[in-house]
Coordinates of C-alpha atoms in Angstrom, one line a residue:
X1 CA 34.5 -103.6 41.2
X2 CA 33.7 -107.3 40.9
X3 CA 35.9 -109.7 42.7
X4 CA 35.5 -112.3 40.0
X5 CA 36.9 -110.0 37.4
X6 CA 40.2 -112.0 37.0
X7 CA 38.2 -115.0 35.7
X8 CA 35.7 -113.3 33.4
X9 CA 37.0 -109.9 32.1
X10 CA 38.5 -109.9 28.6
X11 CA 42.1 -108.9 28.1
X12 CA 42.8 -105.8 26.1
X13 CA 46.2 -106.8 24.6
X14 CA 46.8 -103.6 22.6
X15 CA 46.3 -101.6 25.9
X16 CA 48.7 -103.9 27.8
X17 CA 51.3 -103.6 25.0
X18 CA 51.1 -99.8 24.9
X19 CA 51.2 -99.6 28.7
X20 CA 54.4 -101.8 28.9
X21 CA 56.2 -99.7 26.3
X22 CA 55.2 -96.4 28.0
X23 CA 56.2 -97.8 31.3
X24 CA 59.8 -98.4 30.2
X25 CA 59.8 -95.1 28.2
X26 CA 58.8 -93.0 31.2
X27 CA 61.2 -95.0 33.5
X28 CA 64.2 -93.8 31.5
X29 CA 63.8 -92.5 28.0
X30 CA 67.6 -92.4 27.4
X31 CA 68.2 -96.1 28.3
X32 CA 65.0 -97.3 26.6
X33 CA 66.0 -95.7 23.3
X34 CA 69.6 -96.9 23.7
X35 CA 68.3 -100.4 24.3
X36 CA 66.1 -100.3 21.1
X37 CA 69.0 -99.0 19.0
X38 CA 71.4 -101.6 20.3
X39 CA 69.1 -104.5 19.6
X40 CA 68.5 -103.2 16.1
X41 CA 72.3 -103.2 15.5
X42 CA 72.6 -106.6 17.0
X43 CA 70.0 -108.1 14.7
X44 CA 71.6 -106.6 11.6
X45 CA 75.0 -107.8 12.8
X46 CA 73.8 -111.3 13.5
X47 CA 72.2 -111.9 10.1
X48 CA 75.2 -110.4 8.3
X49 CA 77.4 -112.7 10.4
X50 CA 75.5 -115.8 9.3
X51 CA 75.8 -114.8 5.7
X52 CA 79.6 -114.1 5.9
X53 CA 80.1 -117.4 7.8
X54 CA 78.3 -119.3 5.0
X55 CA 80.6 -117.6 2.4
X56 CA 83.7 -118.5 4.5
X57 CA 82.7 -122.2 4.8
X58 CA 81.9 -122.3 1.0
X59 CA 85.3 -120.7 0.2
X60 CA 87.1 -123.2 2.4
X61 CA 85.2 -126.1 0.9
X62 CA 86.0 -124.9 -2.6
X63 CA 89.7 -124.5 -1.8
X64 CA 90.0 -128.0 -0.2
X65 CA 88.0 -129.9 -2.8
X66 CA 89.1 -128.2 -6.1
X67 CA 92.3 -126.6 -5.1
X68 CA 90.9 -123.1 -6.0
X69 CA 92.9 -120.1 -4.9
X70 CA 92.3 -118.7 -1.4
X71 CA 91.4 -115.3 -2.9
X72 CA 89.4 -113.2 -0.5
X73 CA 89.1 -115.9 2.2
X74 CA 91.2 -114.1 4.8
X75 CA 89.3 -110.9 4.0
X76 CA 86.0 -112.7 4.7
X77 CA 87.4 -114.2 7.9
X78 CA 88.5 -110.8 9.1
X79 CA 85.0 -109.5 8.5
X80 CA 83.5 -112.5 10.3
X81 CA 85.7 -111.8 13.4
X82 CA 84.8 -108.1 13.3
X83 CA 81.1 -109.0 13.2
X84 CA 81.6 -111.4 16.2
X85 CA 83.3 -108.6 18.2
X86 CA 80.5 -106.2 17.3
X87 CA 77.8 -108.7 18.2
X88 CA 79.5 -109.3 21.6
X89 CA 79.6 -105.5 22.3
X90 CA 76.0 -105.3 21.4
X91 CA 75.0 -107.9 23.9
X92 CA 77.1 -106.2 26.6
X93 CA 75.4 -102.9 25.9
X94 CA 71.9 -104.6 25.8
X95 CA 72.6 -106.1 29.3
X96 CA 73.8 -102.7 30.6
X97 CA 70.6 -100.9 29.3
X98 CA 68.4 -103.6 30.8
X99 CA 70.0 -103.3 34.2
X100 CA 69.6 -99.6 34.2
X101 CA 66.0 -99.9 33.1
X102 CA 65.4 -102.5 35.8
X103 CA 66.7 -100.2 38.5
X104 CA 64.6 -97.2 37.2
X105 CA 61.6 -99.4 36.6
X106 CA 61.7 -100.9 40.1
X107 CA 61.6 -97.4 41.6
X108 CA 58.7 -96.5 39.3
X109 CA 56.8 -99.6 40.3
X110 CA 56.9 -98.6 44.0
X111 CA 56.0 -95.0 43.2
X112 CA 53.0 -96.0 41.0
X113 CA 51.6 -98.5 43.5
X114 CA 52.2 -96.6 46.7
X115 CA 51.1 -93.3 45.1
X116 CA 47.8 -94.9 44.1
X117 CA 47.3 -96.2 47.7
X118 CA 47.7 -92.6 48.9
X119 CA 45.3 -91.2 46.3
X120 CA 42.4 -93.6 47.0
X121 CA 39.6 -92.4 49.2
X122 CA 38.9 -93.9 52.7
X123 CA 35.8 -95.6 51.4
X124 CA 37.8 -97.3 48.7
X125 CA 40.4 -98.5 51.2
X126 CA 37.5 -100.0 53.1
X127 CA 36.0 -101.6 50.0
X128 CA 36.5 -105.4 50.4
X129 CA 36.8 -106.0 46.7
X130 CA 39.5 -103.3 46.3
X131 CA 41.3 -104.6 49.4
X132 CA 41.3 -108.1 47.9
X133 CA 42.7 -106.7 44.6
X134 CA 45.5 -104.9 46.6
X135 CA 46.2 -108.2 48.4
X136 CA 46.5 -110.1 45.2
X137 CA 48.8 -107.5 43.6
X138 CA 51.0 -107.5 46.7
X139 CA 51.3 -111.3 46.8
X140 CA 52.0 -111.6 43.1
X141 CA 54.7 -108.9 43.2
X142 CA 53.5 -105.4 42.2
X143 CA 57.1 -104.2 42.5
X144 CA 58.6 -106.5 39.9
X145 CA 55.9 -108.1 37.8
X146 CA 55.0 -105.0 35.8
X147 CA 58.7 -104.7 35.0
X148 CA 59.1 -108.3 34.0
X149 CA 56.0 -108.1 31.9
X150 CA 57.4 -105.0 30.1
X151 CA 60.7 -106.7 29.5
X152 CA 58.9 -109.7 28.1
X153 CA 57.4 -107.4 25.5
X154 CA 60.8 -105.9 24.7
X155 CA 62.4 -109.3 24.5
X156 CA 59.6 -110.5 22.2
X157 CA 60.2 -107.4 20.0
X158 CA 63.9 -108.3 19.9
X159 CA 63.2 -111.9 19.0
X160 CA 60.6 -110.7 16.5
X161 CA 63.1 -108.5 14.7
X162 CA 65.4 -111.5 14.4
X163 CA 62.5 -113.6 13.1
X164 CA 61.5 -111.0 10.5
X165 CA 65.0 -110.7 9.1
X166 CA 65.7 -114.4 8.9
X167 CA 62.2 -115.4 7.8
X168 CA 62.1 -112.7 5.1
X169 CA 65.2 -114.2 3.4
X170 CA 63.8 -117.7 3.8
X171 CA 60.4 -116.6 2.3
X172 CA 62.2 -115.7 -0.9
X173 CA 63.5 -119.2 -1.5
X174 CA 61.7 -121.5 0.9
X175 CA 58.3 -120.0 1.9
X176 CA 56.9 -123.4 3.0
X177 CA 59.7 -123.6 5.6
X178 CA 58.5 -120.4 7.3
X179 CA 54.9 -121.6 7.3
X180 CA 55.9 -125.0 8.9
X181 CA 57.9 -123.2 11.6
X182 CA 55.1 -120.8 12.5
X183 CA 52.5 -123.6 12.6
X184 CA 54.8 -125.6 14.9
X185 CA 54.8 -122.8 17.5
X186 CA 51.0 -122.2 17.7
X187 CA 50.1 -124.9 20.3
X188 CA 52.7 -123.8 22.8
X189 CA 51.5 -120.2 22.7
X190 CA 47.9 -121.2 23.2
X191 CA 48.8 -123.5 26.1
X192 CA 50.7 -120.8 27.9
X193 CA 47.9 -118.2 27.4
X194 CA 45.3 -120.5 28.9
X195 CA 47.6 -121.3 31.8
X196 CA 48.0 -117.6 32.7
X197 CA 44.2 -117.0 32.7
X198 CA 43.5 -119.9 35.1
X199 CA 46.5 -119.3 37.4
X200 CA 45.6 -115.6 38.1
X201 CA 41.9 -116.4 38.4
X202 CA 42.5 -118.6 41.5
X203 CA 43.1 -115.4 43.6
X204 CA 39.6 -114.2 42.7
X205 CA 38.1 -117.5 43.9
X206 CA 39.8 -117.4 47.3
X207 CA 37.5 -114.6 48.7
X208 CA 38.0 -114.1 52.4
X209 CA 40.9 -116.7 52.4
X210 CA 43.3 -114.1 50.9
X211 CA 42.2 -111.6 53.6
X212 CA 42.9 -114.1 56.3
X213 CA 46.4 -114.7 54.9
X214 CA 47.3 -111.1 54.7
X215 CA 45.7 -110.2 58.0
X216 CA 47.6 -112.9 59.9
X217 CA 50.8 -112.0 58.0
X218 CA 50.5 -108.4 59.2
X219 CA 49.8 -109.5 62.8
X220 CA 52.9 -111.6 62.9
X221 CA 55.1 -108.7 61.6
X222 CA 54.0 -106.0 64.0
X223 CA 55.8 -105.7 67.4
X224 CA 52.6 -104.5 69.1
X225 CA 50.5 -107.5 68.0
X226 CA 53.2 -110.2 68.4
X227 CA 53.4 -109.1 72.1
X228 CA 49.8 -110.3 72.5
X229 CA 50.2 -113.4 70.4
X230 CA 53.2 -114.8 72.4
X231 CA 51.7 -115.1 75.8
X232 CA 48.4 -116.2 74.4
X233 CA 50.2 -119.0 72.6
X234 CA 48.1 -118.3 69.5
X235 CA 50.9 -118.3 66.9
X236 CA 50.4 -121.9 65.8
X237 CA 46.7 -121.4 65.4
X238 CA 47.1 -118.2 63.4
X239 CA 49.8 -119.8 61.2
X240 CA 47.5 -122.7 60.6
X241 CA 44.8 -120.3 59.4
X242 CA 47.2 -118.5 57.2
X243 CA 48.7 -121.7 55.8
X244 CA 45.3 -123.1 55.1
X245 CA 44.5 -120.0 53.0
X246 CA 47.7 -119.9 51.1
X247 CA 47.8 -123.7 50.6
X248 CA 44.5 -123.5 48.9
X249 CA 46.0 -121.2 46.3
X250 CA 49.3 -123.1 46.1
X251 CA 47.7 -126.5 45.6
X252 CA 45.4 -125.2 42.9
X253 CA 48.3 -123.3 41.2
X254 CA 50.5 -126.4 41.3
X255 CA 47.8 -128.6 39.8
X256 CA 47.4 -126.1 36.9
X257 CA 51.1 -125.9 36.4
X258 CA 51.4 -129.7 36.3
X259 CA 48.6 -130.0 33.9
X260 CA 50.0 -127.4 31.5
X261 CA 53.5 -128.8 31.8
X262 CA 52.3 -132.0 30.3
X263 CA 50.5 -130.2 27.6
X264 CA 53.7 -128.1 27.0
X265 CA 55.7 -131.3 26.3
X266 CA 53.2 -132.2 23.5
X267 CA 53.5 -128.7 22.2
X268 CA 57.3 -128.9 22.1
X269 CA 57.3 -132.2 20.4
X270 CA 55.0 -130.9 17.7
X271 CA 57.3 -127.8 17.3
X272 CA 60.3 -130.1 16.8
X273 CA 58.4 -132.3 14.3
X274 CA 57.7 -129.2 12.2
X275 CA 61.3 -128.0 12.4
X276 CA 62.5 -131.5 11.3
X277 CA 60.1 -131.3 8.3
X278 CA 61.6 -127.9 7.4
X279 CA 65.2 -129.3 7.4
X280 CA 64.0 -132.3 5.4
X281 CA 62.5 -130.0 2.8
X282 CA 65.8 -128.0 2.5
X283 CA 67.8 -131.2 2.2
X284 CA 65.6 -132.5 -0.6
X285 CA 66.0 -129.2 -2.5
X286 CA 69.8 -129.3 -2.1
X287 CA 69.9 -133.0 -3.2
X288 CA 67.9 -132.0 -6.3
X289 CA 70.5 -129.4 -7.1
X290 CA 68.2 -126.4 -6.6
X291 CA 70.2 -125.0 -3.7
X292 CA 74.0 -124.3 -3.9
X293 CA 76.3 -125.4 -1.1
X294 CA 76.9 -122.0 0.3
X295 CA 73.2 -121.2 0.1
X296 CA 72.4 -124.6 1.8
X297 CA 74.7 -123.6 4.7
X298 CA 73.1 -120.1 4.8
X299 CA 69.6 -121.4 4.7
X300 CA 70.3 -124.1 7.4
X301 CA 71.6 -121.3 9.6
X302 CA 68.5 -119.2 8.9
X303 CA 66.2 -122.1 9.7
X304 CA 67.9 -122.5 13.0
X305 CA 67.8 -118.7 13.7
X306 CA 64.2 -118.5 12.6
X307 CA 63.4 -121.5 14.9
X308 CA 65.2 -120.0 17.9
X309 CA 63.6 -116.6 17.2
X310 CA 60.2 -118.2 17.2
X311 CA 61.0 -120.1 20.4
X312 CA 62.1 -116.8 22.0
X313 CA 59.0 -115.0 20.8
X314 CA 56.9 -117.9 21.9
X315 CA 58.6 -118.0 25.3
X316 CA 58.4 -114.2 25.9
X317 CA 54.8 -113.9 24.6
X318 CA 53.9 -116.9 26.8
X319 CA 55.4 -115.1 29.8
X320 CA 53.6 -111.9 28.9
X321 CA 50.3 -113.8 28.5
X322 CA 50.8 -115.6 31.8
X323 CA 51.2 -112.2 33.4
X324 CA 48.5 -110.5 31.4
X325 CA 45.7 -111.1 33.8
X326 CA 47.8 -109.7 36.6
X327 CA 48.7 -106.7 34.5
X328 CA 45.0 -106.1 33.6
X329 CA 44.1 -105.9 37.2
X330 CA 47.3 -103.9 38.1
X331 CA 46.5 -101.3 35.5
X332 CA 42.8 -101.3 36.6
X333 CA 44.0 -100.5 40.1
X334 CA 46.5 -97.8 39.0
X335 CA 43.7 -96.2 36.9
X336 CA 41.2 -96.1 39.8
X337 CA 39.9 -92.6 40.4
X338 CA 39.2 -91.4 43.9
X339 CA 35.5 -91.9 44.3
X340 CA 35.0 -88.9 46.4
X341 CA 33.2 -86.4 44.1
X342 CA 35.2 -83.3 43.3
X343 CA 33.7 -79.9 42.7
X344 CA 34.1 -78.3 39.3
X345 CA 35.1 -74.9 40.9
X346 CA 36.3 -75.7 44.4
X347 CA 36.1 -73.0 47.0
X348 CA 39.6 -72.3 48.6
X349 CA 39.2 -71.4 52.2
X350 CA 40.8 -68.2 53.5
X351 CA 43.2 -68.1 56.4
X352 CA 40.8 -67.4 59.2
X353 CA 39.1 -69.5 61.9
X354 CA 36.4 -71.8 60.6
X355 CA 32.8 -72.3 61.6
X356 CA 31.4 -75.8 60.9
X357 CA 27.7 -76.8 60.8
X358 CA 26.1 -80.2 60.6
X359 CA 22.6 -79.7 59.2
X360 CA 20.3 -82.6 59.5
X361 CA 23.1 -85.1 58.7
X362 CA 22.4 -88.8 58.5
X363 CA 24.9 -91.4 57.3
X364 CA 25.1 -95.1 56.5
X365 CA 28.4 -96.8 55.5
X366 CA 28.6 -98.3 52.0
X367 CA 26.8 -101.6 51.7
X368 CA 25.1 -101.1 55.1
X369 CA 21.5 -100.3 55.8
X370 CA 22.2 -99.3 59.4
X371 CA 22.4 -95.6 60.0
X372 CA 25.5 -94.7 61.9
X373 CA 24.4 -91.1 62.3
X374 CA 20.8 -89.9 62.4
X375 CA 19.6 -86.4 61.8
X376 CA 22.6 -84.7 63.4
X377 CA 22.4 -80.9 63.7
X378 CA 25.2 -79.1 65.4
X379 CA 27.2 -75.9 65.0
X380 CA 30.8 -75.6 65.9
X381 CA 31.9 -72.0 66.2
X382 CA 35.5 -70.7 66.1
X383 CA 37.1 -71.2 69.5
X384 CA 34.7 -73.9 70.7
X385 CA 36.1 -76.6 72.9
X386 CA 33.8 -79.5 72.0
X387 CA 33.8 -83.0 73.5
X388 CA 32.0 -86.0 72.0
X389 CA 31.0 -88.8 74.4
X390 CA 28.9 -91.9 74.1
X391 CA 29.1 -95.7 74.4
X392 CA 31.1 -97.7 71.9
X393 CA 29.6 -97.7 68.5
X394 CA 27.5 -94.6 69.2
X395 CA 28.8 -92.8 66.1
X396 CA 31.5 -90.5 67.5
X397 CA 34.3 -91.6 65.2
X398 CA 31.8 -91.6 62.3
X399 CA 31.1 -88.0 63.1
X400 CA 34.8 -87.2 62.8
X401 CA 35.1 -89.0 59.5
X402 CA 32.3 -87.0 58.0
X403 CA 33.8 -83.8 59.5
X404 CA 37.1 -84.7 57.6
X405 CA 35.1 -85.6 54.5
X406 CA 36.3 -89.2 54.4
X407 CA 32.7 -89.8 53.4
X408 CA 29.8 -87.7 52.3
X409 CA 26.5 -87.6 54.3
X410 CA 23.7 -89.9 53.1
X411 CA 21.3 -87.1 53.9
X412 CA 21.8 -83.5 55.0
X413 CA 24.7 -81.1 54.6
X414 CA 28.0 -80.2 56.3
X415 CA 28.7 -76.5 55.9
X416 CA 32.1 -74.9 56.4
X417 CA 31.9 -71.1 56.7
X418 CA 28.5 -71.5 55.1
X419 CA 29.8 -73.4 52.1
X420 CA 28.8 -77.1 51.5
X421 CA 31.9 -79.2 52.3
X422 CA 31.5 -80.9 49.0
X423 CA 32.3 -77.7 47.2
X424 CA 35.4 -76.9 49.2
X425 CA 39.0 -77.5 48.1
X426 CA 40.1 -80.2 50.6
X427 CA 43.8 -79.2 50.7
X428 CA 42.8 -75.7 51.9
X429 CA 40.4 -77.2 54.4
X430 CA 43.0 -79.7 55.8
X431 CA 45.5 -76.8 56.2
X432 CA 43.2 -75.6 59.0
X433 CA 43.1 -79.0 60.8
X434 CA 45.2 -81.1 62.9
X435 CA 44.1 -84.7 63.6
X436 CA 45.0 -87.4 66.0
X437 CA 43.2 -90.8 65.9
X438 CA 43.4 -93.5 68.5
X439 CA 45.2 -95.7 66.0
X440 CA 47.8 -93.1 65.2
X441 CA 50.7 -93.6 62.8
X442 CA 54.3 -94.5 63.9
X443 CA 56.4 -93.5 61.0
X444 CA 59.9 -95.0 60.4
X445 CA 61.4 -91.5 60.6
X446 CA 63.6 -89.4 62.9
X447 CA 62.0 -87.8 65.9
X448 CA 61.7 -84.3 64.4
X449 CA 60.5 -85.6 61.0
X450 CA 57.9 -87.7 62.8
X451 CA 56.4 -84.4 64.0
X452 CA 57.0 -82.0 61.2
X453 CA 56.5 -84.5 58.3
X454 CA 58.8 -82.4 56.1
X455 CA 56.6 -79.3 56.5
X456 CA 58.5 -76.0 56.6
X457 CA 59.9 -75.9 60.1
X458 CA 58.5 -73.2 62.4
X459 CA 60.7 -73.3 65.5
X460 CA 58.3 -71.6 67.8
X461 CA 55.4 -73.7 66.7
X462 CA 57.5 -76.9 67.0
X463 CA 58.7 -76.1 70.5
X464 CA 55.1 -75.2 71.5
X465 CA 53.9 -78.6 70.2
X466 CA 56.6 -80.4 72.2
X467 CA 55.7 -78.5 75.3
X468 CA 51.9 -79.0 75.2
X469 CA 52.1 -82.7 74.1
X470 CA 54.8 -83.7 76.6
X471 CA 56.9 -84.9 73.7
X472 CA 59.8 -82.8 75.1
X473 CA 60.1 -85.5 77.8
X474 CA 60.6 -88.1 75.1
X475 CA 63.2 -86.0 73.3
X476 CA 65.3 -85.7 76.5
X477 CA 65.7 -89.5 76.5
X478 CA 67.0 -89.5 72.9
X479 CA 70.5 -88.9 71.6
X480 CA 69.1 -86.1 69.3
X481 CA 66.2 -85.0 67.2
X482 CA 67.7 -87.1 64.4
X483 CA 67.2 -90.4 66.3
X484 CA 65.0 -92.8 64.4
X485 CA 62.0 -93.9 66.3
X486 CA 62.2 -97.6 65.5
X487 CA 64.4 -100.2 67.2
X488 CA 65.3 -101.8 63.9
X489 CA 67.3 -98.8 62.9
X490 CA 70.9 -98.4 63.9
X491 CA 70.9 -96.6 67.3
X492 CA 67.1 -96.3 66.9
X493 CA 64.8 -95.8 69.9
X494 CA 62.0 -98.1 71.0
X495 CA 59.3 -95.9 72.4
X496 CA 56.5 -97.0 74.7
X497 CA 52.8 -96.6 73.6
X498 CA 52.4 -93.5 75.8
X499 CA 55.6 -91.9 74.4
X500 CA 54.5 -92.6 70.9
X501 CA 51.1 -91.0 71.7
X502 CA 52.9 -87.8 72.9
X503 CA 54.9 -87.7 69.6
X504 CA 51.6 -88.2 67.6
X505 CA 49.9 -85.4 69.6
X506 CA 52.8 -83.1 68.9
X507 CA 52.4 -83.9 65.2
X508 CA 48.8 -83.0 65.4
X509 CA 49.5 -79.7 67.2
X510 CA 52.3 -78.8 64.7
X511 CA 50.1 -79.6 61.7
X512 CA 46.9 -77.9 62.8
X513 CA 45.8 -74.3 62.1
X514 CA 42.7 -73.4 64.1
X515 CA 40.9 -76.7 64.4
X516 CA 42.2 -79.6 66.4
X517 CA 40.5 -83.0 66.4
X518 CA 41.6 -85.5 69.0
X519 CA 40.1 -89.0 69.0
X520 CA 41.2 -90.7 72.3
X521 CA 44.4 -88.7 72.3
X522 CA 45.7 -89.9 75.6
X523 CA 44.5 -93.4 75.9
X524 CA 48.0 -94.8 76.3
X525 CA 49.2 -92.0 78.7
X526 CA 49.1 -92.2 82.5
X527 CA 46.4 -90.1 84.3
X528 CA 48.8 -87.6 85.8
X529 CA 50.5 -86.8 82.4
X530 CA 47.0 -86.8 80.8
X531 CA 45.7 -84.2 83.2
X532 CA 48.8 -82.0 82.6
X533 CA 48.5 -82.3 78.8
X534 CA 44.8 -81.4 78.8
X535 CA 45.4 -78.5 81.2
X536 CA 47.9 -77.2 78.6
X537 CA 45.7 -77.9 75.7
X538 CA 42.8 -75.9 77.0
X539 CA 45.1 -73.1 78.0
X540 CA 47.3 -72.9 75.0
X541 CA 44.6 -73.5 72.4
X542 CA 42.3 -70.8 73.8
X543 CA 40.6 -69.2 70.8
X544 CA 41.2 -72.2 68.7
X545 CA 38.6 -75.0 68.0
X546 CA 39.2 -78.2 69.9
X547 CA 37.1 -81.3 69.2
X548 CA 37.8 -84.2 71.5
X549 CA 36.5 -87.8 71.5
X550 CA 37.2 -89.6 74.7
X551 CA 35.9 -92.2 77.2
X552 CA 37.8 -90.6 80.0
X553 CA 35.6 -87.9 81.6
X554 CA 38.4 -86.1 83.3
X555 CA 39.6 -85.1 79.8
X556 CA 36.2 -83.8 78.6
X557 CA 34.7 -82.1 81.7
X558 CA 36.5 -78.8 81.0
X559 CA 35.0 -78.6 77.4
X560 CA 32.8 -75.6 76.8
X561 CA 30.3 -77.9 75.2
X562 CA 29.8 -81.7 75.6
X563 CA 27.8 -83.6 73.0
X564 CA 26.4 -87.0 74.1
X565 CA 25.7 -89.4 71.2
X566 CA 23.6 -92.5 71.5
X567 CA 22.8 -94.9 68.6
X568 CA 23.8 -92.2 66.1
X569 CA 21.7 -89.4 67.6
X570 CA 22.6 -86.4 69.8
X571 CA 20.6 -87.1 73.0
X572 CA 22.2 -84.5 75.2
X573 CA 24.4 -81.4 75.0
X574 CA 25.7 -78.8 77.4
X575 CA 28.5 -78.3 80.0
X576 CA 29.7 -80.9 82.4
X577 CA 27.8 -79.3 85.3
X578 CA 24.6 -79.0 83.2
X579 CA 24.6 -82.6 82.1
X580 CA 25.4 -84.0 85.5
X581 CA 22.2 -82.4 86.8
X582 CA 20.0 -84.1 84.1
X583 CA 20.5 -87.6 85.5
X584 CA 20.5 -89.0 82.0
X585 CA 23.1 -91.0 80.0
X586 CA 26.0 -88.6 80.6
X587 CA 25.4 -88.7 84.4
X588 CA 25.1 -92.5 84.3
X589 CA 28.4 -92.9 82.4
X590 CA 30.2 -90.4 84.6
X591 CA 29.1 -91.8 87.9
X592 CA 29.8 -95.4 86.6
X593 CA 33.4 -94.4 85.8
X594 CA 33.8 -92.4 89.0
X595 CA 32.9 -95.5 91.1
X596 CA 35.8 -97.3 89.5
X597 CA 38.2 -94.9 91.2
X598 CA 36.6 -95.4 94.7

């Protein structure tokens, strides 16, 4: 995906139009159809109302000037009033259907965008160009802009129906008038289209500036990060960096808007000039006796209706054109396919303990020539308690990411029960695995739901997860399992980092089947609680596979096998006692950490 796409890629207007209609249709078929039927009735009512009004005025004029009998005047007035009432009812119903569609469409917008975020692969989330696209869509309003774009199309259709009915009648008697009115609207539409292209393209030119803005905005919203920002007195500097980034966009956007506002004035003046020419043409025809009085009134009303319809079409089309570059990129994002290759006939894993083998695995992250893992060969048998240790950046977390198939190896294979992981159904694979990363999630949910995540509740498994993780001590401090774990909720709880880590560990234990992956699982927990938790883990998970990544050696020394990784390679493996005797990297790291406790 090219970050300059907003400036260069052509717009597929038929696709955008089709997408907008389908968007509202799928949001609520009943309300969308009701809306279309109602606007059709309104258009027919309006044109009939104009015709009857012309007849009423002509009849009144004839009665006053020549003393003609009233005749059917009151009948015509009754019809006119009835049409006015019907027109009002139509507009009320149109507004009702629009409000209902807006509510349903807003919900659909959130579902589409957030659902796509969930579907993308980890590598796509780490792709800077996709991240920039997501930032642009969030800033411009992914929740409401697709809805507004779709309504602009519907409004344009409504105005277009009014234009067709009025202009069709005008074409029969005054075809040149319709031509003049259409010509008058062309400059305004062109100006608005060009403005939309340039305005949206600014985001593509910002590059890292947009990432700075969104990164700082995120930091200022998070309780954990603001607690560091406050004492460091760095808020003003961060705000300055964010404002610098957004002001670049704002100043360029304002300059474009100012420029096109001036051009829009010229477009409007030209439009009014052509409308004046249309009225002048009608007047000359009437003076020449070629248009009757009632027809003159009718044609005058039609000219005004045609002009207002063109303006409405022009305005709505201009709004749609302004949003079109956004919508092109929005649809492109929604249509992104997960880039992790899927097997044609995926192998569904059976409900039995897994064996996992890394066979000559090497890996480099996308757009990087550096090998994060180099020629890794390792077998993890069912029931192994494996620990990965090494210096920062050695490749431990990368190993876990490949094990979870967030990425595929650059070279070599990963086999699960003898089957290449690329050929395995990931849902059946993940059903065997519980994971806890150092940067674990803190969901805005109740205590119990934070652990079960709406999976079918197994009371025994749930209680075991609470006991092993120590999360039962957290629950005792809460009013109930239904207490929300965020202070912003009414009666919500504000947990410490260590308490949150216990909850996250319980979630891992509850989700896992026979393989548990713990990446720095107790980094925020005190040493006494940590020892107690790991004693329980090794005891209760006997017979299950446990893979631990940690810098704390008191958490890994009981592992049945310790793997030492250095610069992407396995340089040592064995038990704690065996590795201490070698005097190599493991011994060096262990003794260095042990001295810190002296």
